[in-house]
Amino acid sequence: MSRSSFKRVALPLTLCAALAAAPSYAQRASDQVTYEAWLNAIADLKNGSPEAVEAKREKVEQGCVLDLYREDGDRQIRETVAGLLGVAKVAAFRVFCRALVQAVVGDRLTAADFRLFLDDSDNYKQSLAAGRVIREVFYAHEDLLRSEARGGPS
């Protein structure tokens, strides 16, 4: 597969991860404070009492979903996410964001992973980081499905 073909195939998936990870922040370099606040929220997801952690999870998930809806004007992101996770389009963003947060809480992803992904100074490292984000979100989604099938927490 040529490099340009790879980019055409990988772009929708990379875009999904970027928009879920730091939706509008990655595209507004001037908004560094907001970008850093989002990364700090990711880094802080597991700190505190179980109730505080749950509240943080919900807040990050809701923000992720809202940002994806804002950015998905042509619905390509929703279709790509739905296909990646094997869910209905109507549930795609909610399921993706839930899995993204679960990947962080489950120590699959860290703020450092998102920093690498969003750093466009090295395309090779950025591509590896994008693959990692997408892969870990997928695996976190699969873990959530297995947990629900066993009657565990969702």
mmCIF file of C-alpha atoms in Angstrom:
data_model
loop_
_atom_site.group_PDB
_atom_site.id
_atom_site.type_symbol
_atom_site.label_atom_id
_atom_site.label_comp_id
_atom_site.label_asym_id
_atom_site.label_seq_id
_atom_site.Cartn_x
_atom_site.Cartn_y
_atom_site.Cartn_z
ATOM 1 C CA MET A 1 0.000 0.000 0.000
ATOM 2 C CA SER A 2 1.436 3.379 -0.966
ATOM 3 C CA ARG A 3 1.957 6.063 1.658
ATOM 4 C CA SER A 4 -0.859 8.208 0.193
ATOM 5 C CA SER A 5 -3.241 5.218 0.156
ATOM 6 C CA PHE A 6 -2.370 4.472 3.750
ATOM 7 C CA LYS A 7 -3.073 8.069 4.728
ATOM 8 C CA ARG A 8 -6.470 7.970 2.999
ATOM 9 C CA VAL A 9 -7.398 4.810 4.905
ATOM 10 C CA ALA A 10 -5.866 5.846 8.231
ATOM 11 C CA LEU A 11 -7.102 9.428 8.195
ATOM 12 C CA PRO A 12 -10.699 8.746 9.286
ATOM 13 C CA LEU A 13 -9.547 6.557 12.171
ATOM 14 C CA THR A 14 -6.855 9.021 13.173
ATOM 15 C CA LEU A 15 -9.381 11.817 13.002
ATOM 16 C CA CYS A 16 -11.718 9.897 15.285
ATOM 17 C CA ALA A 17 -9.046 9.460 17.884
ATOM 18 C CA ALA A 18 -7.908 13.057 17.613
ATOM 19 C CA LEU A 19 -11.388 14.447 17.919
ATOM 20 C CA ALA A 20 -12.259 12.222 20.812
ATOM 21 C CA ALA A 21 -8.988 12.874 22.539
ATOM 22 C CA ALA A 22 -8.839 16.619 22.126
ATOM 23 C CA PRO A 23 -11.556 17.513 19.671
ATOM 24 C CA SER A 24 -11.346 21.157 18.894
ATOM 25 C CA TYR A 25 -8.274 21.796 21.016
ATOM 26 C CA ALA A 26 -5.847 20.053 18.687
ATOM 27 C CA GLN A 27 -6.990 22.255 15.845
ATOM 28 C CA ARG A 28 -6.773 25.489 17.820
ATOM 29 C CA ALA A 29 -3.120 25.710 18.737
ATOM 30 C CA SER A 30 -3.742 29.158 20.183
ATOM 31 C CA ASP A 31 -6.027 27.602 22.783
ATOM 32 C CA GLN A 32 -3.170 25.966 24.689
ATOM 33 C CA VAL A 33 -4.814 26.565 28.077
ATOM 34 C CA THR A 34 -7.897 24.554 27.103
ATOM 35 C CA TYR A 35 -5.758 21.825 25.551
ATOM 36 C CA GLU A 36 -3.689 21.565 28.730
ATOM 37 C CA ALA A 37 -6.859 21.558 30.846
ATOM 38 C CA TRP A 38 -8.165 18.589 28.867
ATOM 39 C CA LEU A 39 -4.897 16.685 29.276
ATOM 40 C CA ASN A 40 -4.915 17.479 32.989
ATOM 41 C CA ALA A 41 -8.476 16.153 33.256
ATOM 42 C CA ILE A 42 -7.329 12.909 31.601
ATOM 43 C CA ALA A 43 -4.321 12.661 33.932
ATOM 44 C CA ASP A 44 -6.560 13.296 36.961
ATOM 45 C CA LEU A 45 -9.298 10.805 36.067
ATOM 46 C CA LYS A 46 -8.255 8.188 38.626
ATOM 47 C CA ASN A 47 -7.549 10.483 41.579
ATOM 48 C CA GLY A 48 -9.956 10.788 44.474
ATOM 49 C CA SER A 49 -12.768 8.810 46.035
ATOM 50 C CA PRO A 50 -14.758 6.347 43.913
ATOM 51 C CA GLU A 51 -17.573 8.907 43.733
ATOM 52 C CA ALA A 52 -15.189 11.649 42.599
ATOM 53 C CA VAL A 53 -13.645 9.358 39.979
ATOM 54 C CA GLU A 54 -17.095 8.459 38.647
ATOM 55 C CA ALA A 55 -18.062 12.131 38.424
ATOM 56 C CA LYS A 56 -14.845 12.915 36.550
ATOM 57 C CA ARG A 57 -15.444 10.008 34.169
ATOM 58 C CA GLU A 58 -18.929 11.261 33.375
ATOM 59 C CA LYS A 59 -17.713 14.812 32.815
ATOM 60 C CA VAL A 60 -14.914 13.754 30.461
ATOM 61 C CA GLU A 61 -17.216 11.350 28.592
ATOM 62 C CA GLN A 62 -19.895 14.030 28.155
ATOM 63 C CA GLY A 63 -17.355 16.572 26.935
ATOM 64 C CA CYS A 64 -15.937 14.056 24.485
ATOM 65 C CA VAL A 65 -19.384 13.253 23.069
ATOM 66 C CA LEU A 66 -20.317 16.930 22.726
ATOM 67 C CA ASP A 67 -17.068 17.751 20.958
ATOM 68 C CA LEU A 68 -17.481 14.858 18.541
ATOM 69 C CA TYR A 69 -21.005 15.990 17.662
ATOM 70 C CA ARG A 70 -19.724 19.527 17.082
ATOM 71 C CA GLU A 71 -16.918 18.364 14.810
ATOM 72 C CA ASP A 72 -18.827 15.743 12.793
ATOM 73 C CA GLY A 73 -20.540 17.925 10.216
ATOM 74 C CA ASP A 74 -20.411 15.369 7.426
ATOM 75 C CA ARG A 75 -20.986 12.323 9.686
ATOM 76 C CA GLN A 76 -17.858 10.510 8.473
ATOM 77 C CA ILE A 77 -16.461 10.360 11.973
ATOM 78 C CA ARG A 78 -19.624 8.780 13.361
ATOM 79 C CA GLU A 79 -19.706 6.192 10.586
ATOM 80 C CA THR A 80 -16.039 5.343 11.088
ATOM 81 C CA VAL A 81 -16.415 5.019 14.858
ATOM 82 C CA ALA A 82 -19.560 2.904 14.462
ATOM 83 C CA GLY A 83 -17.701 0.582 12.097
ATOM 84 C CA LEU A 84 -14.619 0.377 14.297
ATOM 85 C CA LEU A 85 -16.594 -0.541 17.406
ATOM 86 C CA GLY A 86 -19.408 -2.466 15.720
ATOM 87 C CA VAL A 87 -22.189 -0.301 17.131
ATOM 88 C CA ALA A 88 -25.139 1.607 15.734
ATOM 89 C CA LYS A 89 -24.303 5.063 14.396
ATOM 90 C CA VAL A 90 -26.648 6.690 16.898
ATOM 91 C CA ALA A 91 -24.599 5.259 19.798
ATOM 92 C CA ALA A 92 -21.146 5.573 18.220
ATOM 93 C CA PHE A 93 -19.889 8.689 19.992
ATOM 94 C CA ARG A 94 -21.181 7.707 23.412
ATOM 95 C CA VAL A 95 -19.628 4.236 23.118
ATOM 96 C CA PHE A 96 -16.342 5.586 21.745
ATOM 97 C CA CYS A 97 -15.972 8.178 24.506
ATOM 98 C CA ARG A 98 -16.882 5.657 27.177
ATOM 99 C CA ALA A 99 -14.191 3.305 25.861
ATOM 100 C CA LEU A 100 -11.688 6.150 25.619
ATOM 101 C CA VAL A 101 -12.226 7.027 29.279
ATOM 102 C CA GLN A 102 -12.108 3.348 30.234
ATOM 103 C CA ALA A 103 -8.768 3.041 28.439
ATOM 104 C CA VAL A 104 -7.417 5.856 30.612
ATOM 105 C CA VAL A 105 -8.909 4.568 33.857
ATOM 106 C CA GLY A 106 -7.680 1.063 33.026
ATOM 107 C CA ASP A 107 -4.115 2.323 32.494
ATOM 108 C CA ARG A 108 -4.159 1.555 28.767
ATOM 109 C CA LEU A 109 -3.700 5.222 27.828
ATOM 110 C CA THR A 110 -2.264 8.252 29.582
ATOM 111 C CA ALA A 111 -2.105 11.968 28.952
ATOM 112 C CA ALA A 112 1.430 11.306 27.679
ATOM 113 C CA ASP A 113 0.004 9.041 24.952
ATOM 114 C CA PHE A 114 -2.317 11.832 23.833
ATOM 115 C CA ARG A 115 0.543 14.345 23.878
ATOM 116 C CA LEU A 116 2.522 12.082 21.512
ATOM 117 C CA PHE A 117 -0.520 11.653 19.304
ATOM 118 C CA LEU A 118 -1.173 15.373 19.077
ATOM 119 C CA ASP A 119 2.479 16.349 18.497
ATOM 120 C CA ASP A 120 2.809 16.737 14.748
ATOM 121 C CA SER A 121 6.559 17.422 14.810
ATOM 122 C CA ASP A 122 7.316 13.757 14.002
ATOM 123 C CA ASN A 123 4.861 12.024 11.663
ATOM 124 C CA TYR A 124 6.231 8.561 12.410
ATOM 125 C CA LYS A 125 5.813 8.919 16.183
ATOM 126 C CA GLN A 126 2.434 10.555 15.689
ATOM 127 C CA SER A 127 1.272 7.642 13.510
ATOM 128 C CA LEU A 128 2.410 5.113 16.110
ATOM 129 C CA ALA A 129 0.620 7.051 18.832
ATOM 130 C CA ALA A 130 -2.557 7.281 16.720
ATOM 131 C CA GLY A 131 -2.519 3.531 16.221
ATOM 132 C CA ARG A 132 -2.075 3.026 19.939
ATOM 133 C CA VAL A 133 -5.001 5.300 20.824
ATOM 134 C CA ILE A 134 -7.305 3.588 18.331
ATOM 135 C CA ARG A 135 -6.197 0.098 19.377
ATOM 136 C CA GLU A 136 -6.556 0.758 23.101
ATOM 137 C CA VAL A 137 -9.985 2.330 22.680
ATOM 138 C CA PHE A 138 -11.051 -0.757 20.729
ATOM 139 C CA TYR A 139 -9.729 -3.129 23.413
ATOM 140 C CA ALA A 140 -11.295 -1.081 26.212
ATOM 141 C CA HIS A 141 -14.619 -1.299 24.359
ATOM 142 C CA GLU A 142 -14.263 -5.075 24.095
ATOM 143 C CA ASP A 143 -13.463 -5.273 27.825
ATOM 144 C CA LEU A 144 -16.564 -3.232 28.658
ATOM 145 C CA LEU A 145 -18.719 -5.554 26.539
ATOM 146 C CA ARG A 146 -17.325 -8.644 28.281
ATOM 147 C CA SER A 147 -17.862 -7.069 31.701
ATOM 148 C CA GLU A 148 -21.471 -6.223 30.861
ATOM 149 C CA ALA A 149 -22.072 -9.746 29.530
ATOM 150 C CA ARG A 150 -20.888 -11.138 32.888
ATOM 151 C CA GLY A 151 -23.194 -8.739 34.703
ATOM 152 C CA GLY A 152 -20.329 -6.590 35.959
ATOM 153 C CA PRO A 153 -20.203 -2.802 36.141
ATOM 154 C CA SER A 154 -20.651 -1.065 32.830
#
